[in-house]
mmCIF file with all atom_site columns, C-alpha atoms in Angstrom:
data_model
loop_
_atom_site.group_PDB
_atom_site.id
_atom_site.type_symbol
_atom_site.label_atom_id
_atom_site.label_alt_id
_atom_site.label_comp_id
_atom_site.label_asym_id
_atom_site.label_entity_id
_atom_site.label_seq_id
_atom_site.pdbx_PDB_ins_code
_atom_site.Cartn_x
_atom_site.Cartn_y
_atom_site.Cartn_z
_atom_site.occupancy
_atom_site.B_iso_or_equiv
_atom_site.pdbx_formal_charge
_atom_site.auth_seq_id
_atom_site.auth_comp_id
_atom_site.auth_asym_id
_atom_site.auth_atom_id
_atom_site.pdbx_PDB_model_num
ATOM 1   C CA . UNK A 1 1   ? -45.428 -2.279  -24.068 1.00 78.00 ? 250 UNK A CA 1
ATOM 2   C CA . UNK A 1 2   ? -46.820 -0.402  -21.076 1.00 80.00 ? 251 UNK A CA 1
ATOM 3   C CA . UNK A 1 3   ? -50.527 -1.833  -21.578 1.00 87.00 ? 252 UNK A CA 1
ATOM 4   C CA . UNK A 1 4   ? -48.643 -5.622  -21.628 1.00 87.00 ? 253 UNK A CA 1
ATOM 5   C CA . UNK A 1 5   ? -46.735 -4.870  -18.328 1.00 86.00 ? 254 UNK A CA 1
ATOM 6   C CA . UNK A 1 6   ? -50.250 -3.165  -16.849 1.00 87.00 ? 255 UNK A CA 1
ATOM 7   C CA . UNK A 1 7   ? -52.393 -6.407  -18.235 1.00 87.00 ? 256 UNK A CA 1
ATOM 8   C CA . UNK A 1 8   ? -49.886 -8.652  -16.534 1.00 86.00 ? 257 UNK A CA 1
ATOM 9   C CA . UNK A 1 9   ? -49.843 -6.693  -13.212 1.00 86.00 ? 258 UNK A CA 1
ATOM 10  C CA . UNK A 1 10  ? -53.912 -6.410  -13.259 1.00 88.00 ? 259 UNK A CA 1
ATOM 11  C CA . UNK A 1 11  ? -55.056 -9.975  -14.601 1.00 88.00 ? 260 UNK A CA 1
ATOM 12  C CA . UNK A 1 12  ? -51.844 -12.018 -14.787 1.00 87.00 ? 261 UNK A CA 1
ATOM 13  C CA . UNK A 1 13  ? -52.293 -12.210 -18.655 1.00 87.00 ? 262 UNK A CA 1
ATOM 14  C CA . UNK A 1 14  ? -50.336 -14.842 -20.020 1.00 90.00 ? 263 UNK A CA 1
ATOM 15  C CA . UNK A 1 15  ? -50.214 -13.417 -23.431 1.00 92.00 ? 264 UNK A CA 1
ATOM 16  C CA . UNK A 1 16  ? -49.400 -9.934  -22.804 1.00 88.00 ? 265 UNK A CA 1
ATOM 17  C CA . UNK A 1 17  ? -46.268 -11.602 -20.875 1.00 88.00 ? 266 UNK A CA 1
ATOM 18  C CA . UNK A 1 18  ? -45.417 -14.082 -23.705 1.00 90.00 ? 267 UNK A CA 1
ATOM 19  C CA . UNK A 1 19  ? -45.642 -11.004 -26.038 1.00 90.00 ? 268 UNK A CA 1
ATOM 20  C CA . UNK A 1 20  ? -43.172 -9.481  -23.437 1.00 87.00 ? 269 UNK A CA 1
ATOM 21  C CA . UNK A 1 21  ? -40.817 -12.111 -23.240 1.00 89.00 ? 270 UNK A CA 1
ATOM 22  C CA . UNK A 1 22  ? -40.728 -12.800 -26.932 1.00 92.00 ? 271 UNK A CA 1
ATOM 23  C CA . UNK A 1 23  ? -39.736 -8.775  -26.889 1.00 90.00 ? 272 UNK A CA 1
ATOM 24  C CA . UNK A 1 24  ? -37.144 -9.080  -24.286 1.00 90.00 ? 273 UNK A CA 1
ATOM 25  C CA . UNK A 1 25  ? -35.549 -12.272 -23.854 1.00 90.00 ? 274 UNK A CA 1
ATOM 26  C CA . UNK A 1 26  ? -33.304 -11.614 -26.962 1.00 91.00 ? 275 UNK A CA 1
ATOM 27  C CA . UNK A 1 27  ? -32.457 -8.526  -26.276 1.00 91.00 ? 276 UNK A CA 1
ATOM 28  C CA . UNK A 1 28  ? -32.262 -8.892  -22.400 1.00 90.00 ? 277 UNK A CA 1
ATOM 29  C CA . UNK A 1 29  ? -29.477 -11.984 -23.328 1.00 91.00 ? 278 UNK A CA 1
ATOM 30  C CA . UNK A 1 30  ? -27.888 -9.702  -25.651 1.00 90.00 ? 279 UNK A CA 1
ATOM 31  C CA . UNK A 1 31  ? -27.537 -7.102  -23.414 1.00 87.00 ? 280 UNK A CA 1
ATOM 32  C CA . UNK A 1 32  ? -25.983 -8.990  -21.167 1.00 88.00 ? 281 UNK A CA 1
ATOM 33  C CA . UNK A 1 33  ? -23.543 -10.394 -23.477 1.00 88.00 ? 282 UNK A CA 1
ATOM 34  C CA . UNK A 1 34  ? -22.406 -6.926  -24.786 1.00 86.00 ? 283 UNK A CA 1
ATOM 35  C CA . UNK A 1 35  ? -21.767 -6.084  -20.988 1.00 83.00 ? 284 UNK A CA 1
ATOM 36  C CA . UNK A 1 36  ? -19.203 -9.056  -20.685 1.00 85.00 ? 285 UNK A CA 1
ATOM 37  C CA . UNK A 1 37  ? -21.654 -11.818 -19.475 1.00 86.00 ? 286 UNK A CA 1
ATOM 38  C CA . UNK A 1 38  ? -21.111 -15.631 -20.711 1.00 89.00 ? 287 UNK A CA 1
ATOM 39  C CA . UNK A 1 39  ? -23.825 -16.603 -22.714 1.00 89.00 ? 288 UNK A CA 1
ATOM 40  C CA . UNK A 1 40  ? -25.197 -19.321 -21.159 1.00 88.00 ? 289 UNK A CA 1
ATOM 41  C CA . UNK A 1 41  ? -25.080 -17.007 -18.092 1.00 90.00 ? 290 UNK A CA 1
ATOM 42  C CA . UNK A 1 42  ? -26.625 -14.208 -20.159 1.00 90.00 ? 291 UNK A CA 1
ATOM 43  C CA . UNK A 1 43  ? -29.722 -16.893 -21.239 1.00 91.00 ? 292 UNK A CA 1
ATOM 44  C CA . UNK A 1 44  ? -30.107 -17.512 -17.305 1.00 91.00 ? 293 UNK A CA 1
ATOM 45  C CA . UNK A 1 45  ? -29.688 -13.973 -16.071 1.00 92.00 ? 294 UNK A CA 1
ATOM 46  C CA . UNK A 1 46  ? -32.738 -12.850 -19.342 1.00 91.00 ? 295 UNK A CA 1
ATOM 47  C CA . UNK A 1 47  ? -34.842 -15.671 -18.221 1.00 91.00 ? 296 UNK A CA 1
ATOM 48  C CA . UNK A 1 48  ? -34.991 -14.321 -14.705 1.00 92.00 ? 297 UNK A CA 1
ATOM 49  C CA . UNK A 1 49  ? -34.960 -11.063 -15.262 1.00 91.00 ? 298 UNK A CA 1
ATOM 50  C CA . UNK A 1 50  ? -38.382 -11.943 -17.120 1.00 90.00 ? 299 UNK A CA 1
ATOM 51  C CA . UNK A 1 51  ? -39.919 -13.668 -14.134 1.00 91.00 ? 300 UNK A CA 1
ATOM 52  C CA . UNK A 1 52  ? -38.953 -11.005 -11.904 1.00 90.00 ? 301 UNK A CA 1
ATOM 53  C CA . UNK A 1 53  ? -41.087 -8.763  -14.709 1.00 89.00 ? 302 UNK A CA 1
ATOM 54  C CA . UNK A 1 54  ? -44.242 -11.408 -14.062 1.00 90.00 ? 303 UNK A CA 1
ATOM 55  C CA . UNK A 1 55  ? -44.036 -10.785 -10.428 1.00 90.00 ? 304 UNK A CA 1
ATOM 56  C CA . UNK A 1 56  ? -43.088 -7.241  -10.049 1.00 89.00 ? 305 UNK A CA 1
ATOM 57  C CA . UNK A 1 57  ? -45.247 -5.710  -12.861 1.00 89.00 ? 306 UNK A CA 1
ATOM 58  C CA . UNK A 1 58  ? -47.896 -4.705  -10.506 1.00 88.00 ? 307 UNK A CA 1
ATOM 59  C CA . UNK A 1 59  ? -44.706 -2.509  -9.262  1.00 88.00 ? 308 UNK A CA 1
ATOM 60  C CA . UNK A 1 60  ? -44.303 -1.240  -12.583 1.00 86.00 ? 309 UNK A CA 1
ATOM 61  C CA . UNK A 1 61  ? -45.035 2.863   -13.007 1.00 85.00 ? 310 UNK A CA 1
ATOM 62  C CA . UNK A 1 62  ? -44.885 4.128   -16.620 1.00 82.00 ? 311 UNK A CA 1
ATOM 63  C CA . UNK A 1 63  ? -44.601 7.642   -14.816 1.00 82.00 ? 312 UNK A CA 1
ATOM 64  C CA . UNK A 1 64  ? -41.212 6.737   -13.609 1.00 81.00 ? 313 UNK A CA 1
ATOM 65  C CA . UNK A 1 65  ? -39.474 4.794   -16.387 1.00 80.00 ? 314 UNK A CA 1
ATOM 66  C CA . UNK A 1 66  ? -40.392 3.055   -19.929 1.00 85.00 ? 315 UNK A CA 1
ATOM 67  C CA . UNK A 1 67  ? -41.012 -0.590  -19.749 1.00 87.00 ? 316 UNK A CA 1
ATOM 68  C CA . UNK A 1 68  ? -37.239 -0.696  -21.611 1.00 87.00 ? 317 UNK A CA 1
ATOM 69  C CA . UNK A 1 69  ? -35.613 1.023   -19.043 1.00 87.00 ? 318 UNK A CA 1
ATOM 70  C CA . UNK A 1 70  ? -37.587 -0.858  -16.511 1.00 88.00 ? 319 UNK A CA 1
ATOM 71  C CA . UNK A 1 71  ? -36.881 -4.300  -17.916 1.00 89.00 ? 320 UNK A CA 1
ATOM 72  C CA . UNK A 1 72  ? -33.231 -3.300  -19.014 1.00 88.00 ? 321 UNK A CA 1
ATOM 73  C CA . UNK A 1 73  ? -32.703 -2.073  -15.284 1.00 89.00 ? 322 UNK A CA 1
ATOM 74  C CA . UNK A 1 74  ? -34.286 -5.443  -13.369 1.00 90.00 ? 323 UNK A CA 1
ATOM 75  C CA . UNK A 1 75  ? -31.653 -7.322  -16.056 1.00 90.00 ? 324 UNK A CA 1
ATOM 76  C CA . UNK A 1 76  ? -28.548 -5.089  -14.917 1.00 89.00 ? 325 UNK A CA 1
ATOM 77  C CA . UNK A 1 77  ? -29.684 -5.514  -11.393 1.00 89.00 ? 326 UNK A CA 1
ATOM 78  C CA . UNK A 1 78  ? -29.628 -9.124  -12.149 1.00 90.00 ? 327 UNK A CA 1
ATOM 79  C CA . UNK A 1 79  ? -26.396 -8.954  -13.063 1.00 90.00 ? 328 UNK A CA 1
ATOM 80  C CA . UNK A 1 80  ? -24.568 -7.158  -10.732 1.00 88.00 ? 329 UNK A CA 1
ATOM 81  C CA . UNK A 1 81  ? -26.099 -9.413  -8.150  1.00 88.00 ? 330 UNK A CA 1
ATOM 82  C CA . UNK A 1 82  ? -24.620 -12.874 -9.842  1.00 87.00 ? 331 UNK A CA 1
ATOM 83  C CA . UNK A 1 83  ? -21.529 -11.231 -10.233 1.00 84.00 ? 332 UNK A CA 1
ATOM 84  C CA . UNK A 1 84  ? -21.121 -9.616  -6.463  1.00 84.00 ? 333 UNK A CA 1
ATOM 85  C CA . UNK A 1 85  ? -22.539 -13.577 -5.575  1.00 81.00 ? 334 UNK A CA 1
ATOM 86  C CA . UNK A 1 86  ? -19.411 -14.641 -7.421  1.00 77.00 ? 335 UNK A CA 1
ATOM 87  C CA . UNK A 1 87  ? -16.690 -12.524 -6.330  1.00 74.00 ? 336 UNK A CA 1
ATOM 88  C CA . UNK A 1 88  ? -18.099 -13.201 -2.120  1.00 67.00 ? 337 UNK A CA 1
ATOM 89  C CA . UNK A 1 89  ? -17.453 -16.713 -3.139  1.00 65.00 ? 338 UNK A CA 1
ATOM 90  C CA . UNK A 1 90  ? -14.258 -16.293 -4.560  1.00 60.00 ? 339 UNK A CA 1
ATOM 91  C CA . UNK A 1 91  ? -13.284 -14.104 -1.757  1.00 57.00 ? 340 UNK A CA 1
ATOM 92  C CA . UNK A 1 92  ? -14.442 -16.461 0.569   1.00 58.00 ? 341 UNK A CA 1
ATOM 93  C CA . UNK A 1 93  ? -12.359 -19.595 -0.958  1.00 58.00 ? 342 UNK A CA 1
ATOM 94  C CA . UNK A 1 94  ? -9.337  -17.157 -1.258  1.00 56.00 ? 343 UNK A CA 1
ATOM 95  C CA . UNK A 1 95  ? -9.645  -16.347 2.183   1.00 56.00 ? 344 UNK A CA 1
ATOM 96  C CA . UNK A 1 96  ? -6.321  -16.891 4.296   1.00 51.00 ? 345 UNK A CA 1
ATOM 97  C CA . UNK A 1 97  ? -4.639  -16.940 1.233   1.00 54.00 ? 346 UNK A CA 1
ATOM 98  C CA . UNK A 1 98  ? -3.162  -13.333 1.374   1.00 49.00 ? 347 UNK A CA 1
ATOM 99  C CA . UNK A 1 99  ? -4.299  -12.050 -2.335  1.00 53.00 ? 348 UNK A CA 1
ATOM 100 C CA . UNK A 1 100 ? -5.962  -9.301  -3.149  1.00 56.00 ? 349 UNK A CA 1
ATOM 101 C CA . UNK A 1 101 ? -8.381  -8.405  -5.750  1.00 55.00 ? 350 UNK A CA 1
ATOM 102 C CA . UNK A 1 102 ? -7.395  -5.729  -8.292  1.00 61.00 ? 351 UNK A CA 1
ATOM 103 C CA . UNK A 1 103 ? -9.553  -2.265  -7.752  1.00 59.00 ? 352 UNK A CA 1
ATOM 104 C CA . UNK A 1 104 ? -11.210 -2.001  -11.076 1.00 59.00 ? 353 UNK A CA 1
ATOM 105 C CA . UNK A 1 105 ? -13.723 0.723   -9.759  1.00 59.00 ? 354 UNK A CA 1
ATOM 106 C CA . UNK A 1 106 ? -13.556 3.867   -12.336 1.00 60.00 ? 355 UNK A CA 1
ATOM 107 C CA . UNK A 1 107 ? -11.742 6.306   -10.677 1.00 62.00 ? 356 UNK A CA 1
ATOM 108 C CA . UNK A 1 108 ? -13.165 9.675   -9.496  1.00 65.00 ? 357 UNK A CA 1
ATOM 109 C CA . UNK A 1 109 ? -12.298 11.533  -12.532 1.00 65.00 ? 358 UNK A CA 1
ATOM 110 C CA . UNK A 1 110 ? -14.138 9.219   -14.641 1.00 66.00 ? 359 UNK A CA 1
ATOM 111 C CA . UNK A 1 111 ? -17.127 9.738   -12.628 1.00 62.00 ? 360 UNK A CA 1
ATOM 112 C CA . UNK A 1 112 ? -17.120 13.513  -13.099 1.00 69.00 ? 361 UNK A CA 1
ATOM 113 C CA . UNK A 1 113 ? -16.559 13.063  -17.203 1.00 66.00 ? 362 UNK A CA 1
ATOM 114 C CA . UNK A 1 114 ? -18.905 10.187  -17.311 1.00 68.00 ? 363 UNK A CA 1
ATOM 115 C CA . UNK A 1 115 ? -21.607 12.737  -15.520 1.00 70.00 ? 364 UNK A CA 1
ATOM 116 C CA . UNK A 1 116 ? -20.489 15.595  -17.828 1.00 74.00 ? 365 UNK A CA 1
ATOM 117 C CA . UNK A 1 117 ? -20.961 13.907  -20.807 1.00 75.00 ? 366 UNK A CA 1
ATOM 118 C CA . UNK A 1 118 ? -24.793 12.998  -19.230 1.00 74.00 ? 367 UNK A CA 1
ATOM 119 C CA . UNK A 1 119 ? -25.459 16.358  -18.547 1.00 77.00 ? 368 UNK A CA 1
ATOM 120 C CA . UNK A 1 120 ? -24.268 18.066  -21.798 1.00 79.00 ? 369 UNK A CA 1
ATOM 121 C CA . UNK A 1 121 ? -26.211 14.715  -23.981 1.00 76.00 ? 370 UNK A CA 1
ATOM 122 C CA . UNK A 1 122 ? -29.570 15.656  -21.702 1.00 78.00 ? 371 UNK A CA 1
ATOM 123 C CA . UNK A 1 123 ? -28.881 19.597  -22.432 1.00 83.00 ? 372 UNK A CA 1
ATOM 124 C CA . UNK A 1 124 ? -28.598 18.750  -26.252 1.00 82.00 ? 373 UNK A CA 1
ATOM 125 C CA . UNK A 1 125 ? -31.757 16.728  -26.522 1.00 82.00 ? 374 UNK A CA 1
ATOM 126 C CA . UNK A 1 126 ? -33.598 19.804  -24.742 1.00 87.00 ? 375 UNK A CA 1
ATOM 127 C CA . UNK A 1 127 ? -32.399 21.888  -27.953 1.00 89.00 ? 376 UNK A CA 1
ATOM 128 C CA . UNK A 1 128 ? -34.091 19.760  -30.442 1.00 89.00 ? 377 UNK A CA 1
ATOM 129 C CA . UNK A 1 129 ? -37.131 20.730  -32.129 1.00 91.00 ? 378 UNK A CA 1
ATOM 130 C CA . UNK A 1 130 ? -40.004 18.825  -30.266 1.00 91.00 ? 379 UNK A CA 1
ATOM 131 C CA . UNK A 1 131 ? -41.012 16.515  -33.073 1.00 93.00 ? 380 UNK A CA 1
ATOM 132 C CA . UNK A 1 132 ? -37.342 15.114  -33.236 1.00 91.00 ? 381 UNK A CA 1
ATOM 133 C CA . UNK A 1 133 ? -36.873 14.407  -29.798 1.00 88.00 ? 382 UNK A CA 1
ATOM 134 C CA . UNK A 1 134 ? -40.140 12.687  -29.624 1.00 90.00 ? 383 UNK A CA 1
ATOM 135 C CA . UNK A 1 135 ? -39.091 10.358  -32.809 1.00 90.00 ? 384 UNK A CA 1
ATOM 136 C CA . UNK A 1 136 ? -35.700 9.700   -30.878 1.00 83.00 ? 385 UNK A CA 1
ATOM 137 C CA . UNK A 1 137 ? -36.969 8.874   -27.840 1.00 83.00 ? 386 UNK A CA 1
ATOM 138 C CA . UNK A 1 138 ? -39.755 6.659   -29.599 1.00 86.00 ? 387 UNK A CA 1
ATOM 139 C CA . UNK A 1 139 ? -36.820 4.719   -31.403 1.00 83.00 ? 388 UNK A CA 1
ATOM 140 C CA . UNK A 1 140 ? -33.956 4.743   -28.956 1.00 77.00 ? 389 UNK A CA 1
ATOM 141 C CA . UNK A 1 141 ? -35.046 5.091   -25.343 1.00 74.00 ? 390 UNK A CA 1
ATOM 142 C CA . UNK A 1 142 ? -38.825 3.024   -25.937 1.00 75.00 ? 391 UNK A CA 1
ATOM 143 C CA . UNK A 1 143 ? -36.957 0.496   -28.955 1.00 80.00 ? 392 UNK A CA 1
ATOM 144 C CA . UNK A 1 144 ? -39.883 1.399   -31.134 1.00 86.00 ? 393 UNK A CA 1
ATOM 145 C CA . UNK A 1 145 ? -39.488 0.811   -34.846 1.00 89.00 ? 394 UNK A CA 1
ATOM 146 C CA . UNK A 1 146 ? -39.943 3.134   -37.200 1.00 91.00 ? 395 UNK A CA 1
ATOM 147 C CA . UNK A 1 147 ? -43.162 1.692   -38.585 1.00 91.00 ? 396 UNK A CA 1
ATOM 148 C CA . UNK A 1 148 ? -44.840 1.712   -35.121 1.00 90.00 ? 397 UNK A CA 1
ATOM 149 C CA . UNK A 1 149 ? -43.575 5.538   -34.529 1.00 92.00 ? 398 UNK A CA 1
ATOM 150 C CA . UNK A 1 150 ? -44.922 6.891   -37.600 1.00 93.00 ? 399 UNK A CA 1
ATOM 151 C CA . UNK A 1 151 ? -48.254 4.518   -37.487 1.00 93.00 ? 400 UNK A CA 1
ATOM 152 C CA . UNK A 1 152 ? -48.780 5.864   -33.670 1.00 91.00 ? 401 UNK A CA 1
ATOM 153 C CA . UNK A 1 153 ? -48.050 9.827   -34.546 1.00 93.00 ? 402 UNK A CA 1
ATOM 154 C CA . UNK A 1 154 ? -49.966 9.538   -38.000 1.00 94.00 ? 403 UNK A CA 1
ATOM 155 C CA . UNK A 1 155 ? -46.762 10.299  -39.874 1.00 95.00 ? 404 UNK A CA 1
ATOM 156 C CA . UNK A 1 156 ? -45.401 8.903   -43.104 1.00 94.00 ? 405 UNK A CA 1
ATOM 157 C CA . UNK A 1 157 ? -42.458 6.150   -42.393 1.00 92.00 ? 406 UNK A CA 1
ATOM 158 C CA . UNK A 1 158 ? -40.324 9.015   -44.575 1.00 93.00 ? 407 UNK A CA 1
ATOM 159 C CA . UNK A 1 159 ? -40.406 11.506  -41.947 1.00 94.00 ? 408 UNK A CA 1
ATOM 160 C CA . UNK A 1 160 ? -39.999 9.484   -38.955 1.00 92.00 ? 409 UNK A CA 1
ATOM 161 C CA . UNK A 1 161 ? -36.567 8.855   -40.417 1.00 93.00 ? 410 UNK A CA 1
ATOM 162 C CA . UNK A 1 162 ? -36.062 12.122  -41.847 1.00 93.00 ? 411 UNK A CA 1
ATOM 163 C CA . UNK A 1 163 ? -36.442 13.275  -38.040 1.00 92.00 ? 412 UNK A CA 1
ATOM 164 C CA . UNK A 1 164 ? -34.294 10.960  -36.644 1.00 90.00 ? 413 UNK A CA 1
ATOM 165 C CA . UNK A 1 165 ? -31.448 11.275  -39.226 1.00 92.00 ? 414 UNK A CA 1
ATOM 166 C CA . UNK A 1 166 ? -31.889 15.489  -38.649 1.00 92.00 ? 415 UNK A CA 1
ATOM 167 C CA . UNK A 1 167 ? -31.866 14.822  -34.882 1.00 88.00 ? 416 UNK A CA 1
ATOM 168 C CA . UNK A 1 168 ? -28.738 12.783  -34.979 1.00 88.00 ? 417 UNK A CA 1
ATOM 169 C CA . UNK A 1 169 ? -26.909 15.031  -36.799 1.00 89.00 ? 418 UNK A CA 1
ATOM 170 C CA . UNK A 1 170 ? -27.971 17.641  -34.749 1.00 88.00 ? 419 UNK A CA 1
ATOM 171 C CA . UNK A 1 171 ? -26.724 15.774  -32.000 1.00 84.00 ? 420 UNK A CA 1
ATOM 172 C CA . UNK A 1 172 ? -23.621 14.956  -33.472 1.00 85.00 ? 421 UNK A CA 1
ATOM 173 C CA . UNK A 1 173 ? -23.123 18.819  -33.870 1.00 86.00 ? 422 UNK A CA 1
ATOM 174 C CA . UNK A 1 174 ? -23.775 19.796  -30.744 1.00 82.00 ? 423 UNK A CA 1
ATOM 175 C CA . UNK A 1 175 ? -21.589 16.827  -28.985 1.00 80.00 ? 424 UNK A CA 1
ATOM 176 C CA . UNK A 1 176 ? -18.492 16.649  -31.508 1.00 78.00 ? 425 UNK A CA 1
ATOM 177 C CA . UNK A 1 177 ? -16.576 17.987  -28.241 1.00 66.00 ? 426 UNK A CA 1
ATOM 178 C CA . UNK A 1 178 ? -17.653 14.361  -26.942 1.00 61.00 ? 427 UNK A CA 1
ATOM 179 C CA . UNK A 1 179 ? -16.365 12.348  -29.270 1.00 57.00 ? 428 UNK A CA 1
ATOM 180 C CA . UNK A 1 180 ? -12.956 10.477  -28.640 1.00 50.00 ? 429 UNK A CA 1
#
């Protein structure tokens, strides 16, 4: 994915960015959705996310972030944006009007748990052997299928899930304090 973004940014490739937007859109719109976001607000929010990709890809820095976090991030962005748009409108036509909005910001307790459970999920995926942390992060963080992973690390298909299904339970050991 990070030689489509870099084609894009270099040459303006039309391809590589179809190939990127037949990757993303779906899963841009259904990100979106799972986060709360009306669907035909999700479609709009995926589509632009997109075309901020095409312009911004020269901006891009594998270095710094996967494309999927990179994309995934421009989309949240995205997001927040329509929805603070929103709620200024709505404040502004309720205006006068003497009602308040509801604080629905997670409260400072939730913030500490919330970067807990981030630092004790990071300090677990530092304790698994190499080869499964590279297999998770091909799968989960870079959305790679298993195919792909065990075609680009010269692996059979068997052992790219044998490694992730070690790695998650693994995981699941050393997190069961996490769990609700």
């Amino acid at each position: 994915m990070s030689a489509l973004v870099q084609a894009v940014a270099a040459q303006g490739d039309r391809q590589a960015f179809a190939a990127l937007f037949k990757h993303f859109a779906p899963r841009v719109k259904a990100y979106l959705m799972r986060l709360g976001t009306p669907e035909s607000v999700a479609e709009d929010l995926a589509q632009e996310a997109l075309v901020s990709v095409w312009r911004k890809a020269h901006l891009f820095d594998p270095a710094d972030a996967g494309v999927s976090t990179w994309v995934f991030t421009i989309a949240r962005n995205l997001r927040v944006d329509h929805f603070r748009r929103r709620s200024n409108l709505a404040l502004e036509q309720d205006e006068g009007q003497g009602e308040q909005l509801p604080d629905t910001a997670p409260a400072p307790e939730e913030h500490c748990y919330a970067a807990q459970q981030e630092s004790d999920v990071r300090h677990a995926l530092q304790q698994l052997a190499p080869e499964q942390a590279q297999v998770l992060r091909l799968s989960f963080f870079e959305e790679h299928p298993h195919a792909r992973i065990a075609q680009d690390l010269g692996i059979p298909l068997g052992t790219v899930k044998s490694r992730v299904r070690l790695a998650m339970n693994h995981l699941r050991r050393l997190l069961g304090h996490l769990e609700p």
